[in-house]
CSV table of C-alpha atoms and ligand atoms in Angstrom, one decimal:
chain,number,residue,atom,x,y,z
A,1,UNK,CA,-8.0,14.0,46.6
A,2,UNK,CA,-5.0,15.7,48.9
A,3,UNK,CA,-7.4,15.6,51.8
A,4,UNK,CA,-8.5,12.2,52.0
A,5,UNK,CA,-6.9,10.5,55.1
A,6,UNK,CA,-5.7,6.5,54.1
A,7,UNK,CA,-8.5,4.4,55.5
A,8,UNK,CA,-7.7,2.8,59.2
A,9,UNK,CA,-6.5,-0.7,59.3
A,10,UNK,CA,-9.6,-3.1,59.7
A,11,UNK,CA,-7.8,-6.3,59.5
A,12,UNK,CA,-5.1,-7.5,62.2
A,13,UNK,CA,-1.6,-6.6,60.9
A,14,UNK,CA,-0.4,-10.4,61.0
A,15,UNK,CA,-3.7,-11.5,59.0
A,16,UNK,CA,-2.8,-8.6,56.8
A,17,UNK,CA,0.9,-10.0,56.4
A,18,UNK,CA,-0.2,-13.5,55.7
A,19,UNK,CA,-2.4,-12.8,53.1
A,20,UNK,CA,0.1,-10.5,51.2
A,21,UNK,CA,2.9,-13.2,51.6
A,22,UNK,CA,0.6,-15.4,50.2
A,23,UNK,CA,-0.8,-13.8,47.5
A,24,UNK,CA,3.1,-12.9,46.5
A,25,UNK,CA,4.0,-16.5,46.9
A,26,UNK,CA,1.1,-17.3,44.7
A,27,UNK,CA,1.7,-15.0,41.9
A,28,UNK,CA,5.4,-15.8,41.9
A,29,UNK,CA,4.4,-19.6,41.4
A,30,UNK,CA,2.2,-18.8,38.3
A,31,UNK,CA,4.5,-16.7,36.9
A,32,UNK,CA,7.1,-19.0,37.7
A,33,UNK,CA,4.6,-22.2,36.2
A,34,UNK,CA,3.5,-19.4,33.0
A,35,UNK,CA,7.3,-19.1,32.2
A,36,UNK,CA,8.3,-23.0,32.5
A,37,UNK,CA,4.9,-23.7,30.1
A,38,UNK,CA,6.1,-21.3,27.8
A,39,UNK,CA,9.6,-22.6,27.7
A,40,UNK,CA,8.5,-26.3,27.2
A,41,UNK,CA,5.2,-25.5,24.9
A,42,UNK,CA,6.9,-26.3,21.6
A,43,UNK,CA,3.2,-25.7,19.9
A,44,UNK,CA,3.4,-22.8,17.5
A,45,UNK,CA,0.0,-23.0,16.3
A,46,UNK,CA,-1.9,-19.7,16.8
A,47,UNK,CA,-4.2,-21.1,18.8
A,48,UNK,CA,-1.7,-21.2,21.5
A,49,UNK,CA,-3.5,-20.3,24.9
A,50,UNK,CA,-2.3,-17.1,26.6
A,51,UNK,CA,0.3,-17.1,29.4
A,52,UNK,CA,1.1,-14.7,31.9
A,53,UNK,CA,2.8,-12.1,30.4
A,54,UNK,CA,6.6,-11.3,31.3
A,55,UNK,CA,8.1,-8.1,30.9
A,56,UNK,CA,9.3,-6.9,27.4
A,57,UNK,CA,12.3,-8.8,26.4
A,58,UNK,CA,12.2,-11.2,28.8
A,59,UNK,CA,12.7,-9.4,32.0
A,60,UNK,CA,11.0,-10.2,35.3
A,61,UNK,CA,7.5,-9.6,35.6
A,62,UNK,CA,6.4,-6.2,37.3
A,63,UNK,CA,6.0,-6.7,41.3
A,64,UNK,CA,2.5,-6.4,41.9
A,65,UNK,CA,1.5,-3.7,44.2
A,66,UNK,CA,-1.1,-5.2,47.0
A,67,UNK,CA,-3.5,-2.4,48.5
A,68,UNK,CA,-3.9,-2.3,52.1
A,69,UNK,CA,-7.6,-2.9,51.8
A,70,UNK,CA,-8.7,-5.5,49.2
A,71,UNK,CA,-6.5,-7.3,47.4
A,72,UNK,CA,-6.4,-5.8,43.4
A,73,UNK,CA,-7.8,-8.2,40.8
A,74,UNK,CA,-5.2,-9.8,38.8
A,75,UNK,CA,-4.9,-8.3,35.9
A,76,UNK,CA,-5.5,-10.3,32.6
A,77,UNK,CA,-2.2,-10.9,31.1
A,78,UNK,CA,-1.8,-9.3,28.0
A,79,UNK,CA,-2.0,-12.3,25.3
A,80,UNK,CA,0.5,-10.9,22.5
A,81,UNK,CA,-1.3,-10.0,19.4
A,82,UNK,CA,0.1,-11.8,16.5
A,83,UNK,CA,0.6,-9.9,13.7
A,84,UNK,CA,-0.8,-11.7,10.6
A,85,UNK,CA,2.2,-13.0,8.6
A,86,UNK,CA,2.6,-11.6,5.4
A,87,UNK,CA,2.5,-14.1,2.7
A,88,UNK,CA,4.8,-13.1,-0.3
A,89,UNK,CA,2.6,-11.9,-2.9
A,90,UNK,CA,3.5,-13.6,-5.8
A,91,UNK,CA,4.3,-11.7,-9.2
A,92,UNK,CA,1.2,-12.3,-11.4
A,93,UNK,CA,2.5,-9.9,-14.0
A,94,UNK,CA,4.8,-11.4,-16.4
A,95,UNK,CA,6.4,-8.4,-18.4
A,96,UNK,CA,4.6,-8.3,-21.8
A,97,UNK,CA,7.0,-8.0,-24.6
A,98,UNK,CA,5.8,-5.9,-27.7
A,99,UNK,CA,7.5,-6.8,-31.1
A,100,UNK,CA,10.0,-4.1,-30.9
A,101,UNK,CA,11.3,-6.2,-27.9
A,102,UNK,CA,11.0,-4.1,-25.1
A,103,UNK,CA,8.8,-4.7,-22.1
A,104,UNK,CA,5.4,-2.9,-21.6
A,105,UNK,CA,6.9,-0.9,-18.5
A,106,UNK,CA,10.0,0.0,-20.4
A,107,UNK,CA,10.6,3.5,-21.5
A,108,UNK,CA,13.0,2.7,-23.7
A,109,UNK,CA,10.2,1.0,-26.1
A,110,UNK,CA,8.5,4.2,-26.6
A,111,UNK,CA,9.0,6.7,-29.5
A,112,UNK,CA,12.2,9.0,-29.4
A,113,UNK,CA,10.4,12.0,-29.0
A,114,UNK,CA,8.0,11.0,-26.2
A,115,UNK,CA,11.2,9.3,-24.5
A,116,UNK,CA,13.5,11.9,-24.7
A,117,UNK,CA,10.5,14.4,-23.3
A,118,UNK,CA,9.3,11.9,-20.5
A,119,UNK,CA,12.8,11.4,-19.4
A,120,UNK,CA,13.6,15.4,-18.6
A,121,UNK,CA,10.5,15.4,-17.3
A,122,UNK,CA,11.1,12.2,-14.7
A,123,UNK,CA,14.2,14.1,-13.7
A,124,UNK,CA,12.5,17.2,-12.9
A,125,UNK,CA,9.9,15.6,-11.0
A,126,UNK,CA,12.5,13.7,-9.0
A,127,UNK,CA,14.1,17.0,-8.1
A,128,UNK,CA,10.7,18.2,-6.7
A,129,UNK,CA,10.3,14.6,-4.8
A,130,UNK,CA,8.0,13.0,-7.2
A,131,UNK,CA,8.7,9.9,-8.6
A,132,UNK,CA,6.9,9.3,-11.6
A,133,UNK,CA,6.6,5.2,-12.8
A,134,UNK,CA,5.8,3.7,-16.0
A,135,UNK,CA,2.6,1.4,-15.7
A,136,UNK,CA,2.1,1.5,-19.2
A,137,UNK,CA,4.4,2.2,-22.6
A,138,UNK,CA,4.7,0.5,-25.7
A,139,UNK,CA,2.2,-2.3,-26.1
A,140,UNK,CA,1.9,-5.2,-28.6
A,141,UNK,CA,-0.8,-5.3,-30.8
A,142,UNK,CA,-1.9,-8.8,-28.9
A,143,UNK,CA,-1.9,-7.3,-25.8
A,144,UNK,CA,-4.4,-4.1,-27.1
A,145,UNK,CA,-6.5,-6.6,-28.3
A,146,UNK,CA,-7.3,-8.7,-25.5
A,147,UNK,CA,-7.5,-5.6,-23.3
A,148,UNK,CA,-10.0,-4.5,-25.9
A,149,UNK,CA,-11.5,-7.6,-25.4
A,150,UNK,CA,-11.6,-7.4,-21.8
A,151,UNK,CA,-13.1,-3.9,-21.8
A,152,UNK,CA,-16.0,-5.1,-24.2
A,153,UNK,CA,-17.1,-7.3,-21.5
A,154,UNK,CA,-16.5,-4.9,-18.6
A,155,UNK,CA,-18.1,-1.9,-20.6
A,156,UNK,CA,-21.0,-3.5,-22.2
A,157,UNK,CA,-20.2,-2.5,-26.0
A,158,UNK,CA,-17.5,-1.8,-28.4
A,159,UNK,CA,-18.5,1.8,-28.0
A,160,UNK,CA,-18.4,2.4,-24.4
A,161,UNK,CA,-15.1,0.4,-24.4
A,162,UNK,CA,-13.3,2.3,-27.1
A,163,UNK,CA,-13.7,5.4,-24.7
A,164,UNK,CA,-10.9,3.7,-22.9
A,165,UNK,CA,-9.3,1.0,-25.0
A,166,UNK,CA,-8.7,1.6,-28.4
A,167,UNK,CA,-8.4,-1.1,-31.1
A,168,UNK,CA,-4.8,-1.8,-31.6
A,169,UNK,CA,-4.3,0.2,-35.4
A,170,UNK,CA,-5.5,3.1,-33.7
A,171,UNK,CA,-3.8,2.6,-30.0
A,172,UNK,CA,-1.2,5.5,-29.3
A,173,UNK,CA,0.2,2.8,-26.7
A,174,UNK,CA,0.8,0.6,-30.0
A,175,UNK,CA,2.7,3.0,-31.6
A,176,UNK,CA,4.8,3.7,-28.7
A,177,UNK,CA,3.5,7.4,-28.3
A,178,UNK,CA,1.8,7.0,-25.1
A,179,UNK,CA,2.6,6.5,-21.8
A,180,UNK,CA,0.6,5.7,-18.6
A,181,UNK,CA,2.0,6.6,-15.3
A,182,UNK,CA,1.4,6.5,-11.9
A,183,UNK,CA,1.0,7.0,-8.8
A,184,UNK,CA,-1.7,9.8,-8.2
A,185,UNK,CA,1.2,12.4,-7.0
A,186,UNK,CA,2.8,11.7,-10.9
A,187,UNK,CA,0.0,12.3,-12.7
A,188,UNK,CA,-0.8,15.7,-10.6
A,189,UNK,CA,2.9,16.6,-11.3
A,190,UNK,CA,2.9,15.8,-15.0
A,191,UNK,CA,-0.2,17.3,-15.9
A,192,UNK,CA,0.7,20.6,-14.1
A,193,UNK,CA,4.7,20.5,-15.4
A,194,UNK,CA,4.1,18.6,-18.4
A,195,UNK,CA,3.7,21.3,-21.0
A,196,UNK,CA,7.5,22.4,-20.1
A,197,UNK,CA,8.9,19.0,-22.0
A,198,UNK,CA,5.9,18.8,-24.5
A,199,UNK,CA,4.1,16.0,-22.7
A,200,UNK,CA,0.3,16.6,-22.0
A,201,UNK,CA,-2.6,14.7,-20.5
A,202,UNK,CA,-5.1,14.0,-23.3
A,203,UNK,CA,-8.1,12.7,-22.3
A,204,UNK,CA,-10.4,13.7,-19.0
A,205,UNK,CA,-11.5,10.3,-18.1
A,206,UNK,CA,-8.1,8.7,-18.1
A,207,UNK,CA,-5.4,11.4,-15.7
A,208,UNK,CA,-2.6,8.6,-16.0
A,209,UNK,CA,-2.2,8.9,-20.1
A,210,UNK,CA,0.3,11.1,-21.6
A,211,UNK,CA,1.1,11.9,-25.1
A,212,UNK,CA,3.5,14.4,-26.5
A,213,UNK,CA,1.1,16.5,-27.6
A,214,UNK,CA,2.5,20.2,-27.5
A,215,UNK,CA,6.3,22.2,-28.3
A,216,UNK,CA,8.0,21.8,-25.3
A,217,UNK,CA,7.4,25.4,-23.4
A,218,UNK,CA,3.9,25.7,-25.0
A,219,UNK,CA,0.7,25.1,-23.6
A,220,UNK,CA,-1.0,22.0,-24.0
A,221,UNK,CA,-4.2,21.4,-26.4
A,222,UNK,CA,-7.5,21.1,-25.0
A,223,UNK,CA,-8.2,18.0,-23.5
A,224,UNK,CA,-10.3,15.5,-24.9
A,225,UNK,CA,-13.4,13.8,-22.8
A,226,UNK,CA,-12.4,10.7,-23.9
A,227,UNK,CA,-10.7,8.4,-26.4
A,228,UNK,CA,-12.9,7.7,-29.6
A,229,UNK,CA,-12.4,5.1,-31.9
A,230,UNK,CA,-12.8,6.2,-35.9
A,231,UNK,CA,-14.7,4.0,-37.8
A,232,UNK,CA,-12.8,2.5,-40.8
B,1,LIG,ZN1,-3.0,5.2,-21.7
């Protein structure tokens, strides 16, 4: 590219000067007009027509360089891309309180054994940079019944549903002896380290579900494929 000589002027200098000046005047007029429109335009609707962009922070627009041969095509102004305004998500969950008086997300509703062990595990996980959050601890029998009804609809039969949701009288959640946690990293951490605190993952199909199944420091028992409702 360095060997290329600049093209010879084919347009008389006077005409060229005139065209350049004219272009500059037109450009500045357009920009002034656009800014004026912008100032006077109080329409806040989303279909606001695009205006010639001024520089960031309202600074004057960059001077358009005019080449000597042909004027460059006017760059289409960038229309400011509006980010969709976040609609505040309305909380749909109301904390469900079990008969024990604790909300389902409350660790205090758990049995003393699981609660104590889980607290230690949560502290240790935090030291490892993993936050364990409780998604479901102690559940009311009414909530458990509702979950089972929903699961029967979802999975098509009582038997299939109880692989995921046991009836209230068999549910460790209703007894306060099981906890569901999140997010994924927390499940992985607790599955790996829970035995130190006596907290074990119980089922293959529920990586979030833990119970106090072993003595702290001892191996966790083999996992079960899924929950099984006992006929009674
Ligand atoms: Zn669970």
